[in-house]
Coordinates of C-alpha atoms in Angstrom, one line a residue:
M1 CA 9.8 6.4 -12.3
S2 CA 12.4 6.6 -9.5
T3 CA 15.8 6.0 -10.3
L4 CA 19.2 6.2 -8.5
E5 CA 22.6 6.8 -10.1
L6 CA 25.9 6.4 -8.6
F7 CA 29.7 5.5 -9.4
L8 CA 31.3 3.1 -7.1
N9 CA 35.2 3.5 -7.1
N10 CA 36.1 0.0 -6.5
E11 CA 35.3 -3.3 -5.0
E12 CA 34.9 -2.0 -1.4
D13 CA 32.6 0.6 -2.7
T14 CA 30.5 -2.0 -4.3
I15 CA 30.1 -4.1 -0.9
A16 CA 29.5 -1.0 1.0
F17 CA 26.6 -0.3 -1.3
G18 CA 25.4 -3.8 -1.0
K19 CA 25.1 -3.2 2.8
E20 CA 23.0 0.0 2.4
L21 CA 20.9 -1.9 0.0
A22 CA 20.3 -4.7 2.7
C23 CA 19.3 -1.7 5.0
A24 CA 16.8 -0.5 2.4
I25 CA 15.5 -4.1 2.0
A26 CA 15.0 -4.4 5.9
I27 CA 11.6 -4.3 7.3
D28 CA 13.1 -3.7 10.9
R29 CA 14.7 -0.5 10.5
V30 CA 17.9 0.5 12.0
P31 CA 17.6 4.2 12.1
N32 CA 20.7 5.6 13.8
K33 CA 23.2 3.0 12.3
Q34 CA 25.6 3.0 9.3
A35 CA 25.4 0.0 7.2
T36 CA 28.9 -1.2 8.3
E37 CA 28.0 -1.4 11.8
L38 CA 24.9 -3.9 10.9
S39 CA 26.9 -7.2 11.4
G40 CA 24.8 -9.7 13.0
N41 CA 21.9 -8.8 11.5
S42 CA 20.7 -12.2 10.4
G43 CA 17.6 -11.8 12.3
L44 CA 16.1 -8.9 10.3
E45 CA 12.9 -9.3 8.6
I46 CA 12.9 -8.3 5.0
M47 CA 10.4 -7.2 2.6
G48 CA 10.7 -9.6 -0.2
A49 CA 11.5 -8.3 -3.6
I50 CA 12.9 -9.5 -7.2
I51 CA 16.1 -7.6 -8.0
Y52 CA 17.5 -8.0 -11.5
L53 CA 21.5 -7.5 -11.4
V54 CA 22.3 -6.6 -15.2
G55 CA 25.8 -6.1 -16.2
D56 CA 28.4 -7.9 -18.4
L57 CA 30.9 -10.3 -16.8
G58 CA 32.9 -8.8 -14.3
A59 CA 30.5 -5.9 -13.8
G60 CA 30.1 -6.5 -10.1
K61 CA 27.0 -8.7 -9.7
T62 CA 28.2 -11.1 -7.5
T63 CA 30.5 -8.4 -5.5
L64 CA 27.1 -6.5 -5.0
T65 CA 25.4 -9.7 -3.8
R66 CA 28.1 -10.2 -1.4
G67 CA 27.5 -6.6 0.2
V68 CA 23.9 -7.7 0.4
M69 CA 24.7 -10.6 2.3
R70 CA 27.2 -8.9 4.6
G71 CA 24.6 -6.4 5.5
F72 CA 22.4 -9.2 6.6
G73 CA 25.3 -10.4 8.7
Y74 CA 26.1 -13.3 6.7
E75 CA 30.0 -13.9 6.9
G76 CA 30.4 -16.9 4.8
A77 CA 31.6 -17.3 1.3
V78 CA 29.3 -15.7 -1.6
K79 CA 30.1 -17.1 -5.0
S80 CA 28.5 -16.7 -8.0
P81 CA 25.9 -19.7 -8.6
T82 CA 27.2 -20.1 -12.4
Y83 CA 27.0 -23.9 -12.0
T84 CA 24.4 -24.3 -9.4
I85 CA 22.2 -21.8 -10.8
I86 CA 20.8 -21.1 -7.5
E87 CA 22.2 -20.2 -3.9
P88 CA 20.0 -20.3 -1.0
Y89 CA 20.8 -18.3 2.2
E90 CA 18.2 -18.9 5.0
F91 CA 18.1 -16.6 8.0
E92 CA 16.3 -16.6 11.2
K93 CA 13.4 -14.2 9.6
S94 CA 14.2 -14.2 6.0
K95 CA 15.2 -16.1 3.0
I96 CA 17.4 -14.9 0.2
Y97 CA 18.0 -16.7 -3.2
H98 CA 20.9 -15.7 -5.5
F99 CA 20.3 -16.7 -8.9
D100 CA 22.7 -16.9 -11.9
L101 CA 20.9 -17.7 -15.0
Y102 CA 24.1 -17.4 -17.6
R103 CA 24.2 -20.7 -18.4
L104 CA 20.4 -21.3 -19.2
S105 CA 19.7 -22.1 -22.7
Y106 CA 16.2 -21.3 -22.5
A107 CA 13.8 -19.2 -20.2
E108 CA 11.7 -22.6 -19.4
E109 CA 14.4 -24.2 -17.9
V110 CA 13.9 -22.0 -14.7
E111 CA 10.6 -24.0 -14.4
Y112 CA 12.6 -27.4 -14.2
L113 CA 14.7 -25.9 -11.4
G114 CA 11.4 -25.8 -9.3
A115 CA 12.4 -22.2 -8.9
E116 CA 8.4 -21.1 -8.5
E117 CA 8.8 -21.8 -4.8
Y118 CA 11.8 -19.4 -4.3
F119 CA 9.9 -16.6 -5.7
S120 CA 7.5 -16.2 -2.8
S121 CA 6.9 -12.5 -1.9
A122 CA 8.5 -12.9 1.4
N123 CA 11.9 -13.9 -0.1
L124 CA 14.7 -11.7 -1.6
C125 CA 15.8 -12.8 -5.0
L126 CA 18.7 -11.4 -6.6
I127 CA 18.8 -12.5 -10.1
E128 CA 21.9 -12.3 -12.2
W129 CA 21.4 -12.6 -16.3
P130 CA 17.8 -12.2 -15.7
E131 CA 17.0 -11.9 -19.8
R132 CA 17.9 -15.4 -19.9
G133 CA 14.6 -16.4 -17.7
L134 CA 12.1 -13.8 -18.9
G135 CA 8.9 -15.2 -19.3
S136 CA 9.7 -17.8 -16.6
I137 CA 10.7 -15.5 -13.6
P138 CA 8.7 -12.9 -12.1
P139 CA 8.8 -9.1 -12.9
A140 CA 11.5 -7.1 -11.3
D141 CA 10.7 -4.6 -8.4
L142 CA 14.0 -3.1 -8.8
V143 CA 16.8 -3.4 -11.8
I144 CA 20.2 -2.6 -10.9
E145 CA 22.5 -2.0 -13.9
L146 CA 25.9 -2.1 -13.3
T147 CA 28.5 -1.1 -16.1
Q148 CA 32.6 -1.0 -15.6
S149 CA 34.2 2.2 -16.0
G150 CA 37.7 1.8 -15.6
I151 CA 38.5 0.3 -12.3
G152 CA 35.0 1.6 -10.8
R153 CA 31.6 0.9 -12.3
S154 CA 28.5 2.9 -12.8
V155 CA 25.3 1.8 -11.1
N156 CA 21.8 2.5 -12.2
C157 CA 18.9 1.5 -10.0
I158 CA 15.4 1.7 -11.8
E159 CA 12.4 1.2 -9.8
Q160 CA 9.7 -1.3 -11.5
S161 CA 7.1 -1.6 -8.8
K162 CA 6.0 0.2 -5.5
K163 CA 8.5 -2.1 -3.8
G164 CA 11.4 -0.8 -5.8
S165 CA 10.5 2.7 -5.4
K166 CA 10.2 2.1 -1.7
I167 CA 13.8 0.8 -1.9
I168 CA 15.5 3.5 -4.0
K169 CA 13.7 5.9 -1.5
R170 CA 15.2 4.2 1.3
L171 CA 18.4 4.4 -0.5
T172 CA 18.2 8.2 -1.0
E173 CA 17.0 9.2 2.7
K174 CA 19.1 11.9 4.5
G175 CA 21.5 9.7 6.5
R176 CA 22.7 7.0 4.0
N177 CA 26.0 6.2 3.4
L178 CA 26.2 6.7 -0.3

């Protein structure tokens, strides 16, 4: 099983890692550019994936999502969908859905949201608090665990499928800005 462990010193590092994650998810590779130079990539096609974001309140799940969105060229506000539960982001060639299942009382509530349509294999789904939807959401391709440690955070990425393994491999390739 492939894993990747790192320490992110601050919010800026978390956003930078999110941008790297966006590069690893993109089908259209941009080989000689750093993630920080990839703004305006809203036309990039993504390999769809289900990514569980696991961590306590304030661990950096939404900040990481903000970094992923910046990596795809999205400059608007990226807020936690605690009350809306799902925030959709549609790009020229891809769709990204940010879920926050914290407020669900039962996993079955996911079905009432009509969320099945979001889980297409072509879409990227970033799911906060996935344990609250287990049994009603698809299994993860990649689990990203975030743990606060002082002002920074420890990150542990664990592949759960071939897609997840591919994402980790791309993150660890030579030239990655980690």
